[in-house]
Every structure is written in structure tokens, then in C-alpha cells.
Coordinates of C-alpha atoms in Angstrom, one line a residue:
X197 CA 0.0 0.0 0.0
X198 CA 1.4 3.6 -0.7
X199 CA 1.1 6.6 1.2
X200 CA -0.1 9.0 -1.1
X201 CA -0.3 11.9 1.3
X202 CA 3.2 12.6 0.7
X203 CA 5.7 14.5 3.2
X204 CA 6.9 16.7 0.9
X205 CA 3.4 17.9 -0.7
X206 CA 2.4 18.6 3.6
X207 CA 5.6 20.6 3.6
X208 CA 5.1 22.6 0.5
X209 CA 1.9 23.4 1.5
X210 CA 2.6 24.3 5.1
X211 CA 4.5 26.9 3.5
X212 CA 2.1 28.4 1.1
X213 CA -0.1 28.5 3.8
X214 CA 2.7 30.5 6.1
X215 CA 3.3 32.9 3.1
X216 CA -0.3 33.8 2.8
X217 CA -0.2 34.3 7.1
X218 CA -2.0 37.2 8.3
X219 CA -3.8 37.5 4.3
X220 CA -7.6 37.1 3.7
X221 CA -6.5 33.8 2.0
X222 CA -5.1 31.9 5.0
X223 CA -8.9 30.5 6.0
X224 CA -9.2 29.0 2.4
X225 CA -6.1 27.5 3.1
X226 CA -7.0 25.8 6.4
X227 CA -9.8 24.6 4.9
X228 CA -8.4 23.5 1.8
X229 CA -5.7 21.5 4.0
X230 CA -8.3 19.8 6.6
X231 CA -9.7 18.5 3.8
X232 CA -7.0 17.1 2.0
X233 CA -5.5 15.6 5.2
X234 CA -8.9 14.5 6.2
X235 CA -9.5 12.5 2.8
X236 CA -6.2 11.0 2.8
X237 CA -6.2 9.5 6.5
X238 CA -9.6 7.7 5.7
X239 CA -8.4 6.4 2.4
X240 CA -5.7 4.9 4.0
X241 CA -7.4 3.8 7.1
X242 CA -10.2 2.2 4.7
X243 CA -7.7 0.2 2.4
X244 CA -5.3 -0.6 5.1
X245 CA -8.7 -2.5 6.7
X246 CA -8.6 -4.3 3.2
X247 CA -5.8 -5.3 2.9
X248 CA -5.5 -6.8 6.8
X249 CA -7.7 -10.0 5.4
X250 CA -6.0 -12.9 5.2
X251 CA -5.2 -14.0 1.4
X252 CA -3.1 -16.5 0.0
X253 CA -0.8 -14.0 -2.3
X254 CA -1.8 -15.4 -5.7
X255 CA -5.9 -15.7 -4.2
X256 CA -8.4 -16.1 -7.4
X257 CA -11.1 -14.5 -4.7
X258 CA -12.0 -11.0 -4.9
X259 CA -11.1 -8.6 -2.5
X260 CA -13.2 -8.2 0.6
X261 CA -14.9 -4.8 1.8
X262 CA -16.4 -4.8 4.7
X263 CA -19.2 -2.8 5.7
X264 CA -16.7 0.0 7.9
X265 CA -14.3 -0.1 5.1
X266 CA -17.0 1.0 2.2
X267 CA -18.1 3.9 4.4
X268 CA -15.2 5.2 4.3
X269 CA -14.5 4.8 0.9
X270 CA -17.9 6.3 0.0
X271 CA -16.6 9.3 2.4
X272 CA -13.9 9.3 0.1
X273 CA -15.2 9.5 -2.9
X274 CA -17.0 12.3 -1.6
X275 CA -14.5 14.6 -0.1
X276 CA -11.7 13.6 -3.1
X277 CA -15.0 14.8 -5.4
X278 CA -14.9 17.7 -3.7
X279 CA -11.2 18.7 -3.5
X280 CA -11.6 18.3 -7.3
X281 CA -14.7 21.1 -7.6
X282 CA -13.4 23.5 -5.6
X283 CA -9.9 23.1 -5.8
X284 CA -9.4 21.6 -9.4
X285 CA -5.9 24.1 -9.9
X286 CA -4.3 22.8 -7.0
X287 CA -1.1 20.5 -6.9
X288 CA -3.4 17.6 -5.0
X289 CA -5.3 16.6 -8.0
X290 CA -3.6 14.1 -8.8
X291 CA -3.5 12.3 -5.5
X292 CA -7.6 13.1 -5.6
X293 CA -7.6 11.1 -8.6
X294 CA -5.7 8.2 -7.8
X295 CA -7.9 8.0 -4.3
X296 CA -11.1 8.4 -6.8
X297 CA -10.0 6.0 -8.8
X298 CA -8.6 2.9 -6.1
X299 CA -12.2 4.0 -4.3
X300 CA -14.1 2.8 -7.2
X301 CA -11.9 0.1 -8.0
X302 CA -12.3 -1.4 -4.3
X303 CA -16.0 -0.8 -4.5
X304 CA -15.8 -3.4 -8.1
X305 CA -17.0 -0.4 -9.8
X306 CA -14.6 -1.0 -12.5
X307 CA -15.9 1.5 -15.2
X308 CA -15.7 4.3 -13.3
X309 CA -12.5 3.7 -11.8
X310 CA -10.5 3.2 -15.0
X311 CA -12.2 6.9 -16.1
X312 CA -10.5 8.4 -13.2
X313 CA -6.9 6.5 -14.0
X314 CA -7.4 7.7 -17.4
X315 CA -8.2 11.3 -16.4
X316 CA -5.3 10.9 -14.3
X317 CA -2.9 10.3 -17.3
X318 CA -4.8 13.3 -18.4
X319 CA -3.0 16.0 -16.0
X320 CA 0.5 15.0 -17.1
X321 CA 1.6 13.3 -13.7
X322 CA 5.3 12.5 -13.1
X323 CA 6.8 8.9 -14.1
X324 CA 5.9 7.0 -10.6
X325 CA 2.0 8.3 -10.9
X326 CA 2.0 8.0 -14.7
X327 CA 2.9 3.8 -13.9
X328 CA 0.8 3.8 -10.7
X329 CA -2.2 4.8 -13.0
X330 CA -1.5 2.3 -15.5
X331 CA -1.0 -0.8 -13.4
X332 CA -4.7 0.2 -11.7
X333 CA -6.0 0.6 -15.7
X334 CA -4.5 -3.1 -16.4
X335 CA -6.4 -4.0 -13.5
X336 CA -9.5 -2.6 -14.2
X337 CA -9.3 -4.1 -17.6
X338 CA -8.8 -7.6 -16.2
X339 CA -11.6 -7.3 -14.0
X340 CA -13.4 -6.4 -17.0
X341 CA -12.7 -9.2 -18.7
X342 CA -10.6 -7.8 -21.4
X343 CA -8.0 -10.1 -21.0
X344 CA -5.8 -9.1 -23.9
X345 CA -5.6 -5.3 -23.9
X346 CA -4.7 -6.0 -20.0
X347 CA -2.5 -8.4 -20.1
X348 CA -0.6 -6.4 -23.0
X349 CA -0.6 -3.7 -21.0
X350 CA 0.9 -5.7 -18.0
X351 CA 3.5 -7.0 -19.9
X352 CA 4.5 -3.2 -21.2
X353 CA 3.8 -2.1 -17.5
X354 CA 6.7 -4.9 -16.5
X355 CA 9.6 -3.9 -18.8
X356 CA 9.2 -0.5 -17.7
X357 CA 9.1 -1.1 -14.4
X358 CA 11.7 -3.5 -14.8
X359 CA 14.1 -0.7 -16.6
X360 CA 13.0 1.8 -14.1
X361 CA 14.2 -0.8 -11.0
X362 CA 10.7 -0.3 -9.5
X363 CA 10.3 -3.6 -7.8
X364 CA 6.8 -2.8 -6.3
X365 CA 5.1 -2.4 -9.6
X366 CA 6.9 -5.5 -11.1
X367 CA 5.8 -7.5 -8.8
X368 CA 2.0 -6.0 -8.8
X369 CA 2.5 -7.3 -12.7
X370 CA 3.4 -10.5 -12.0
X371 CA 0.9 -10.6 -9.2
X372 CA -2.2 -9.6 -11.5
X373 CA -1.3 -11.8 -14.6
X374 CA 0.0 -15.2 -12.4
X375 CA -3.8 -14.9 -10.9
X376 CA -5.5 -14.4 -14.5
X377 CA -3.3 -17.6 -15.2
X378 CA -4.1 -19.7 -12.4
X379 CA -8.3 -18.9 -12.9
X380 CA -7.7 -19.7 -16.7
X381 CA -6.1 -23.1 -15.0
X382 CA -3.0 -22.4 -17.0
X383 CA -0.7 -23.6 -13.8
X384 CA 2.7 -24.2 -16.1
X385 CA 2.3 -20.7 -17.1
X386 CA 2.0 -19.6 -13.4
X387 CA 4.9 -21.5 -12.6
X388 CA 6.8 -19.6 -15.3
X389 CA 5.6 -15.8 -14.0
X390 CA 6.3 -16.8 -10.3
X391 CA 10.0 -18.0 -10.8
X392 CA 10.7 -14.9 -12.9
X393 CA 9.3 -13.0 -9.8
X394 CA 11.5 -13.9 -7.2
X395 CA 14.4 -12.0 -8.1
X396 CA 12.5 -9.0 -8.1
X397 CA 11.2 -10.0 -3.7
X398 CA 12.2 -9.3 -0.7
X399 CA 13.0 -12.3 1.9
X400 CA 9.9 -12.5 2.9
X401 CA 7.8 -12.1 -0.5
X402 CA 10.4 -15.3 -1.5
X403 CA 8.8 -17.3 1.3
X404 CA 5.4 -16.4 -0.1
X405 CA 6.4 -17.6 -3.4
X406 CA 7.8 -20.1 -2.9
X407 CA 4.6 -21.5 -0.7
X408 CA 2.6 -20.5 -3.6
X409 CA 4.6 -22.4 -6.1
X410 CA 4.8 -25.5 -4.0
X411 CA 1.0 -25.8 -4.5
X412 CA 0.6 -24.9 -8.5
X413 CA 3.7 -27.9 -8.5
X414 CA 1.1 -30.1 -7.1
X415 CA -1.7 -29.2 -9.0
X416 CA 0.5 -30.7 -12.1
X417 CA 1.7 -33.6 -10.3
X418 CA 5.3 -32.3 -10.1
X419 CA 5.5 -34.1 -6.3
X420 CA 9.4 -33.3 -6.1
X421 CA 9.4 -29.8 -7.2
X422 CA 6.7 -29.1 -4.9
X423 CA 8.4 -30.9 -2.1
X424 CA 11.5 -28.4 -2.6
X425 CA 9.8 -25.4 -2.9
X426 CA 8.0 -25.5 0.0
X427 CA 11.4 -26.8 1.8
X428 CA 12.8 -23.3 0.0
X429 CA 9.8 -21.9 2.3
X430 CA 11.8 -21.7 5.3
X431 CA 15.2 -20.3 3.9
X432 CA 13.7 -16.8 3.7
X433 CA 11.5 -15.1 6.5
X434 CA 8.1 -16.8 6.4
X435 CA 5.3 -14.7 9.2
X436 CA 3.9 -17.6 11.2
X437 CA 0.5 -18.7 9.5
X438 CA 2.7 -19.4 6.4
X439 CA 5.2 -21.5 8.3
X440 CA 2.8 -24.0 10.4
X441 CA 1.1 -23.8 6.2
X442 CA 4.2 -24.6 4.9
X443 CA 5.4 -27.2 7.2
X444 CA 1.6 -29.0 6.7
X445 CA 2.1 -29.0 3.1
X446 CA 6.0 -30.2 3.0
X447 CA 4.8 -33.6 5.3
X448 CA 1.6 -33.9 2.9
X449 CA 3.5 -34.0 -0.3
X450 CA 6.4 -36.1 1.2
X451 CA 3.4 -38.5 1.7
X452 CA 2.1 -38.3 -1.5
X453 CA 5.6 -38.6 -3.0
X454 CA 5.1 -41.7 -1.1
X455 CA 7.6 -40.6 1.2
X456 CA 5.2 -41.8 4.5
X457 CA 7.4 -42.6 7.4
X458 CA 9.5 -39.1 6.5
X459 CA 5.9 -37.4 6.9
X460 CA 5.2 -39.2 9.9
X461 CA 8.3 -37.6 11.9
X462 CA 7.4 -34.1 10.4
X463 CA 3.7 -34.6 11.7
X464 CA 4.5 -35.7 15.1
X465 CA 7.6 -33.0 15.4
X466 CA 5.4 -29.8 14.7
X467 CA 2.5 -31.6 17.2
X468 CA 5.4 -31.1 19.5
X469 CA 5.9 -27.7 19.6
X470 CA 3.1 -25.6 21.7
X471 CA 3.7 -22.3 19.4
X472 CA 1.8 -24.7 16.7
X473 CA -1.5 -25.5 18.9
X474 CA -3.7 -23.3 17.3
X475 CA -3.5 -25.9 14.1
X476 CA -3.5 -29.0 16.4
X477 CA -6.7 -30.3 15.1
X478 CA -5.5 -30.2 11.2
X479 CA -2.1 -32.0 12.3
X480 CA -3.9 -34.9 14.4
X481 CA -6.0 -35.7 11.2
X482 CA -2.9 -35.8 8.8
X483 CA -1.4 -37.7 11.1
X484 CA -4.2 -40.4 10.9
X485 CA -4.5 -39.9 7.6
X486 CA -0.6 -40.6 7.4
X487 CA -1.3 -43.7 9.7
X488 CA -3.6 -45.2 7.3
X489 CA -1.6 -45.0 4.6
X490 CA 0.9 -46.9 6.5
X491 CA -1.2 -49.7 6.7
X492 CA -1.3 -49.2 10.7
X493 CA -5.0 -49.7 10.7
X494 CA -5.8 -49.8 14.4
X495 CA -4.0 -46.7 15.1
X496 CA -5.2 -44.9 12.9
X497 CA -8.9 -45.6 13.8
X498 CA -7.6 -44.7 17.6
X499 CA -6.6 -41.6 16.2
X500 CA -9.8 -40.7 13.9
X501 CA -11.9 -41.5 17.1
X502 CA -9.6 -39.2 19.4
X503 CA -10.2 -36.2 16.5
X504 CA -13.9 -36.8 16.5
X505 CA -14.1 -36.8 20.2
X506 CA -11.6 -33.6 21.4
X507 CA -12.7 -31.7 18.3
X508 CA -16.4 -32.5 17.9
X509 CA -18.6 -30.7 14.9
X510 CA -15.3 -29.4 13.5
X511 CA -14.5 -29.5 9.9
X512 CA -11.8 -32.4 10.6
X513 CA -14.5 -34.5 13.0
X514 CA -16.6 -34.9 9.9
X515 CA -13.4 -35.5 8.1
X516 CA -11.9 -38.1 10.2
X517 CA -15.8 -39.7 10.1
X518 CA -14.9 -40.4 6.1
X519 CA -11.5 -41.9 6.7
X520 CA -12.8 -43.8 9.2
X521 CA -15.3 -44.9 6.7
X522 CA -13.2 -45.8 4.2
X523 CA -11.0 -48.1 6.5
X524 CA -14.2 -49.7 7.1
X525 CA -15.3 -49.9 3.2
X526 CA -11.9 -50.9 1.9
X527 CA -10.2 -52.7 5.1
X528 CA -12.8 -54.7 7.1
X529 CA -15.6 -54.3 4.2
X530 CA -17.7 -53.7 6.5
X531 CA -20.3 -51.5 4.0
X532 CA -22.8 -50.9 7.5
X533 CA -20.1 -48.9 9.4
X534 CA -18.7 -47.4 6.4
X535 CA -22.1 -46.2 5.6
X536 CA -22.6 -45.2 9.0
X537 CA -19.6 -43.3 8.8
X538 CA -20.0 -41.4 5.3
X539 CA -23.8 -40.3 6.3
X540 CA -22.4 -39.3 9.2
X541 CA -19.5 -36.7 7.9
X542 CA -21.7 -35.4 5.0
X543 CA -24.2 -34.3 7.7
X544 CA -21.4 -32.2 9.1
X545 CA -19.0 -30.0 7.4
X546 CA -15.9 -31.6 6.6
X547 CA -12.9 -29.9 4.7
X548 CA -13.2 -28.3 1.8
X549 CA -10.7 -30.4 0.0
X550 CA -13.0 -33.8 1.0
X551 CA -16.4 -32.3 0.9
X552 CA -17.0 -33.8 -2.7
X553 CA -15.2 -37.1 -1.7
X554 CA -17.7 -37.0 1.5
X555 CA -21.1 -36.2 -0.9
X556 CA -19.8 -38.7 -3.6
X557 CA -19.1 -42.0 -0.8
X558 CA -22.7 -40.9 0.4
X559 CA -24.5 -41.0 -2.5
X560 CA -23.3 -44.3 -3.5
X561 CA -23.8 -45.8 -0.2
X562 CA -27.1 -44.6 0.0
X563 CA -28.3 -45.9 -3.6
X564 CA -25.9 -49.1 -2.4
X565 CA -28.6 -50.1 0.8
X566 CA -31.6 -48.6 -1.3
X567 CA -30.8 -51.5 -4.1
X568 CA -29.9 -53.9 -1.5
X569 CA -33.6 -53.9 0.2
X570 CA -35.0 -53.9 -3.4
X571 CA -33.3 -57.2 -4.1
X572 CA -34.1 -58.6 -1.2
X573 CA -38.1 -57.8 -1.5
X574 CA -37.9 -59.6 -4.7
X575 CA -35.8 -62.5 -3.3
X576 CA -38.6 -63.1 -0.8
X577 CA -41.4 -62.4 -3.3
X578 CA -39.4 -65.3 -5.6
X579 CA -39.1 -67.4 -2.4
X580 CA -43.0 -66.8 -1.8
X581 CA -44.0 -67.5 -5.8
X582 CA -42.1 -71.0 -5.8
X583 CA -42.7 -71.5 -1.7
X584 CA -46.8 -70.8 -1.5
X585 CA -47.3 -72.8 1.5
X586 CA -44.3 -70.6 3.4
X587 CA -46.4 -67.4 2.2
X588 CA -49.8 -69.2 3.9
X589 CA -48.1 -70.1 6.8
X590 CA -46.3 -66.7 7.2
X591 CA -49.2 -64.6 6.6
X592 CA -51.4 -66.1 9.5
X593 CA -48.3 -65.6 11.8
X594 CA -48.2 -61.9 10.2
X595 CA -52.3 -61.3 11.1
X596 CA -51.9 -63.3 14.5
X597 CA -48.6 -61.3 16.1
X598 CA -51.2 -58.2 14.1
X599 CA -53.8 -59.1 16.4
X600 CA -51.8 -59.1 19.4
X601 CA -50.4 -55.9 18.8
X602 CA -53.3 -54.3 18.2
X603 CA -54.8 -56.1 21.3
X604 CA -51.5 -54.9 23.9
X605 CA -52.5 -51.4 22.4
X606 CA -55.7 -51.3 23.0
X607 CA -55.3 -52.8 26.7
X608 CA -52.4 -50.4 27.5
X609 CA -55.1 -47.3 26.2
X610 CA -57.8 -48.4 28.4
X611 CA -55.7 -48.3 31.3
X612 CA -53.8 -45.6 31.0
X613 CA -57.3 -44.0 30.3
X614 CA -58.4 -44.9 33.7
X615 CA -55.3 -44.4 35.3
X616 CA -55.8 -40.4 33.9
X617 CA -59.4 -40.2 35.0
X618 CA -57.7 -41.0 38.9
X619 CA -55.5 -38.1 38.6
X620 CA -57.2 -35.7 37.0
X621 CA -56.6 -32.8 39.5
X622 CA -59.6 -30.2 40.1
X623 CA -59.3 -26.6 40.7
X624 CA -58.1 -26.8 44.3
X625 CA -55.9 -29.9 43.4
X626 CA -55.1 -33.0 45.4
X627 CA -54.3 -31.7 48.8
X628 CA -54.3 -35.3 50.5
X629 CA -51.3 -38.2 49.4
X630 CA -52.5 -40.7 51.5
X631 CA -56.4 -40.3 50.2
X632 CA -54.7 -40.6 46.6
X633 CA -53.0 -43.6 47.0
X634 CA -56.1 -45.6 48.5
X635 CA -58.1 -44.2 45.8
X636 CA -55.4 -46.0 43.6
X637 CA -55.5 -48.8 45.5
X638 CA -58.9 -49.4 45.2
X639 CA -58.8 -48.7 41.3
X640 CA -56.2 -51.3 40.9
X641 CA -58.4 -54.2 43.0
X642 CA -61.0 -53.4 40.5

């Protein structure tokens, strides 16, 4: 994020304002300045709210604006409108503009904020601005869905940036076109942009990459290159969340690489370390789920149990409920628990990484037992066709154990009927025990 209410701009006009001192001008000048400062704190108290979400830093999602943030913004819009009416000759137009125009732009008003990055371009601004502008119009345009005017504008936005040694807007290049790459599913291409953006990072930008590029390796199947990169993870300066991330996904690829007793030591070394207890719950399950691979069955149902039980209506309870179904399914085929097990985790909300896996198992199992009672109804209708004397025999049996229902029913109604009719209360109640319980007694006798 830059800070577009620039020291030297403050100072410059702290000292018009002292040159025009004791003059009829210096109120227009106060107000002119409240303003300005005014408008710049909330635009960067509004987009530093945005940008304190937590995103992965190649996220497909939009941007999220909450409710405080938008006010602002539309407060904004407002005042930078105004700074532009009545103060359209002054040296803040520019900055009014970009505000305008990152405003809109936050707001996913997309038309209106390239206008104002074009009218921008319009006033002449110096070489940082004139890129700054530029970069937001490639944005707008990808948001817009023209794809190729932006992302030939990126790539002209880039070499200058490059040439120029501005490292911020390089990496905003990359940034934009490695996310239109990775929604397009285009992940070899993403690779591509995110190695050619690391020399361009800072230590801990690298660690974010390198993250990043660990998972587009694995969504080609390139197990060892992911395993590497997200090793490369922890030779820069990774923040926290992204090293407990990192360290999950380094022990998950090792056991995909099939790499299982390496992952089992990672596993079991972060569960050791209390600074990592906030993702407990998500280390005990691939842990289990690393059991299971192992073939250590029983362990592994100990541990699916101990998850469902210390973490209860979690997204990894219902997870651990559809490995513990599938031990069941494929181990013990035992297709009653496993069924148990799948109904029970798609009733829940498991991960989204096994929520289809979860809805599939469930289906099937379901249309599995729905099939199963159909065959047996016609087994026993066969049985019955070529068997009539069984279907006789059985029927009577079916009316008589009927009739002897119906007749336990109708006994049980009559006497709890009467029982009701002894202690139905009046309006005063039943002030005397002892008169109640001879009343009963006398009931029961009869």
C-alpha cells in the first residue's frame, strides 16, 4: 500500500499557507488543508482494513470490503469529489484522482474507476504516478474481462518497471497476470511468471512464493518440485501462519511422494511444539490420515476417534468420520459402518478439500442399501412364488402377532385411560397423598 499523502506535498503546502499568514487567503487555506488531510487518513485507514484480510498472495477471490471499510471509501469519494470542484488548480489533483480511482476500484466499480486513472494520465503526472495509473488501468481491464488489452498492458507495464528498478510495480505485474493464469487453470504458465518474480522480492515475498509455487507444482503432479519449494519456504522469513502452512504442506507432499514414514516424523515434530497448537486439530487428522496409509490400521482408527471426540462438529471431526469410513469400506468391508460413517461426515461440514469425496461416498452408499432392500423384496417375493405354503403359513403368523399388537394397544389405552381419570386434579388440586394412593389402590383391585 502507498502513502499518497506525501511529506513533501504537507511541507510545500505548510508553507504556502505560512506565506499567505495574516492575508484574507489563509482561511481558504486551512480549509483546503483539513480537507486534504482529512481524505487521505480515511483512504488509508479504509484500504489498510482491506488489505488486513488474510489472502493467499496469488488468491483467485475478490477482495473483501467490509461494511466499515465502504463507508469510508464512499466518504472518500465524496470529499476527493470535492477537493476536485473546488480546488481543481491545486497540486493535490492528482493524488484526488488516484484516491477516486482505487475507491471505485475497491467498490468493483470498474468503469468508473479506470475513467478516473485515465483522467489521471490526463494532468500530465510525473513517471511513478503516470505507472501507478496504469498498473490500476491493467487492473481494471482484467476485472473487465478484457483479457488481452490487459494483459498487454501488464507486460509493457513490466519492462518498464523493470528498466525503471521499480520492484513494487513489477511485482503488482506479476501478481495480476499469475492470478489471471491460475483462474484460466493455466498452472505451467503460473509457474513460469512466479519464478521470474523472485528476483524481483524481498526475503519474505520469496517465502510467499515459494509457498505458492509448491501448491501450482502439485496441482501438475510435479510431487518433487513441490516438495523443494516448500522446503525453499523456510530459507527466507516466512510470518507464522505461512510456516505452520508450509510445514503442513511439506509432510503432505512427502506422503504423497510416497515418502510416508518421513511425513510421519514431520507430523509428530510440529505436534510437539506448543507455538503450533492453534492448528492441532488439522495435524492430528494428517497424522491419521498418514497412519492409514501406513497400513497401521488400528492406530489410525484410535486416532480418527480421538479427532472426533476432542474436536467435535469441526470440519476435521466430519473428516476423520470419512477416513474412518473408508478403512471400514476398503479394510474390514464392512459397508454398514462405512455407511454409517459417510452419512455421518456429510451431515457435518468436513474440509473443503474432501467435501465432494464425503457427498460422492454418500451417495453411493445410500443408492448401495436402497438396491440392496429392493433385491431382497424380490428375493422373498421369488421365495414366496415358488414356496406358497411358506407365504400361507407366514401370513397367519403376520395377522396373528397383528392381532396381538393391536390387542397390547388397546389394553395399554384403556388403562392408561383410567389411570388419567384417577388423577385428574380439580381446581383446588389433590391436597391429601394418603387419600390418593387408596383411591389408587382401590382402582387397581377393580
Amino acid at each position: 500500500m502507498r502513502r499518497y499523502f506525501s511529506r513533501i506535498k504537507v511541507i510545500s503546502l505548510i508553507a504556502a499557507i505560512s506565506l499567505f499568514a495574516g492575508c484574507s487567503l489563509w482561511q481558504n487555506f486551512t480549509t483546503f488543508f483539513n480537507l486534504y488531510y482529512n481524505t487521505s487518513l480515511l483512504f488509508e485507514e479504509a484500504e489498510s482494513e482491506i488489505y488486513l484480510q488474510k489472502r493467499d498472495l496469488f488468491s483467485t477471490e475478490p477482495l473483501i470490503v467490509s461494511g466499515a471499510a465502504n463507508t469510508k471509501l464512499v466518504k472518500v469519494i465524496e470529499k476527493s469529489s470535492k477537493l476536485l470542484q473546488f480546488y481543481s488548480n491545486s497540486a493535490y489533483v492528482e493524488d484526488a484522482l488516484m484516491m477516486l480511482g482505487k475507491s471505485f476500484f475497491y467498490q468493483k466499480n470498474y468503469p468508473k474507476s479506470r475513467r478516473k486513472f485515465e483522467e489521471l494520465l490526463g494532468t500530465n503526472p510525473n513517471d511513478d504516478m503516470r505507472l501507478e495509473s496504469e498498473l490500476w488501468i491493467a487492473k481494471c481491464s482484467m476485472n473487465l474481462k478484457e483479457f488481452t488489452s490487459g494483459l498487454t498492458l501488464l507486460e509493457r507495464i513490466r519492462a518498464e518497471a523493470i528498466e525503471d528498478d521499480d520492484e513494487r510495480i513489477t511485482r503488482e505485474t506479476y501478481i495480476e497476470e499469475i492470478v489471471y493464469r491460475i483462474s484460466q487453470e493455466d498452472y505451467s504458465q503460473a509457474i513460469q511468471l512466479a519464478e521470474q518474480m523472485i528476483p524481483y522480492s524481498n526475503s519474505e515475498m520469496k517465502s510467499s512464493i515459494y509457498f505458492e509455487l509448491g501448491k501450482l507444482y502439485a496441482l501438475i503432479g510435479d510431487i518433487e518440485n513441490a516438495i523443494s519449494s516448500y522446503a525453499n519456504v523456510f530459507e527466507y522469513s516466512p510470518d507464522f501462519d505461512l510456516e505452520i502452512a508450509a510445514n503442513i504442506n511439506y509432510a503432505k507432499s512427502l506422503r504423497d511422494a510416497d515418502r510416508d514414514e518421513e511425513a510421519l516424523d514431520v507430523f509428530r515434530d510440529i505436534r510437539s511444539e506448543d507455538k503450533f497448537k492453534e492448528k492441532y486439530s488439522e495435524i492430528d487428522l494428517e497424522t491419521a490420515v498418514t497412519l492409514e496409509k501406513l497400513n497401521r490400521f488400528d492406530e489410525a482408527l484410535e486416532q480418527f476417534t480421538m479427532i472426533d471426540t476432542t474436536y467435535k462438529g469441526t470440519p476435521v471431526s466430519a473428516a476423520s468420520s470419512y477416513f474412518k469410513g473408508r478403512i471400514y469400506e476398503y479394510t474390514s468391508v464392512n459397508y454398514d459402518s462405512a455407511a454409517f460413517y459417510y452419512q455421518k461426515a456429510s451431515t457435518s461440514n468436513p474440509q473443503k478439500e474432501y467435501a465432494q469425496s464425503v457427498k460422492e461416498k454418500n451417495q453411493i452408499f445410500t443408492k448401495y442399501f436402497s438396491l440392496r432392500n429392493q433385491i431382497n423384496n424380490y428375493n422373498r417375493q421369488l421365495f414366496y412364488s415358488e414356496n406358497p405354503e411358506v407365504f400361507v403359513q407366514d401370513s397367519i403368523n403376520y395377522v396373528q402377532d397383528s392381532v396381538k399388537i393391536l390387542s397390547d394397544y388397546l389394553e395399554k389405552k384403556e388403562m392408561l385411560e383410567i389411570w388419567s381419570n384417577v388423577f385428574k386434579p380439580d381446581s383446588n388440586a389433590i391436597k391429601d397423598s394418603l387419600l390418593a394412593l387408596d383411591s389408587l389402590r382401590i382402582q387397581d383391585s377393580l
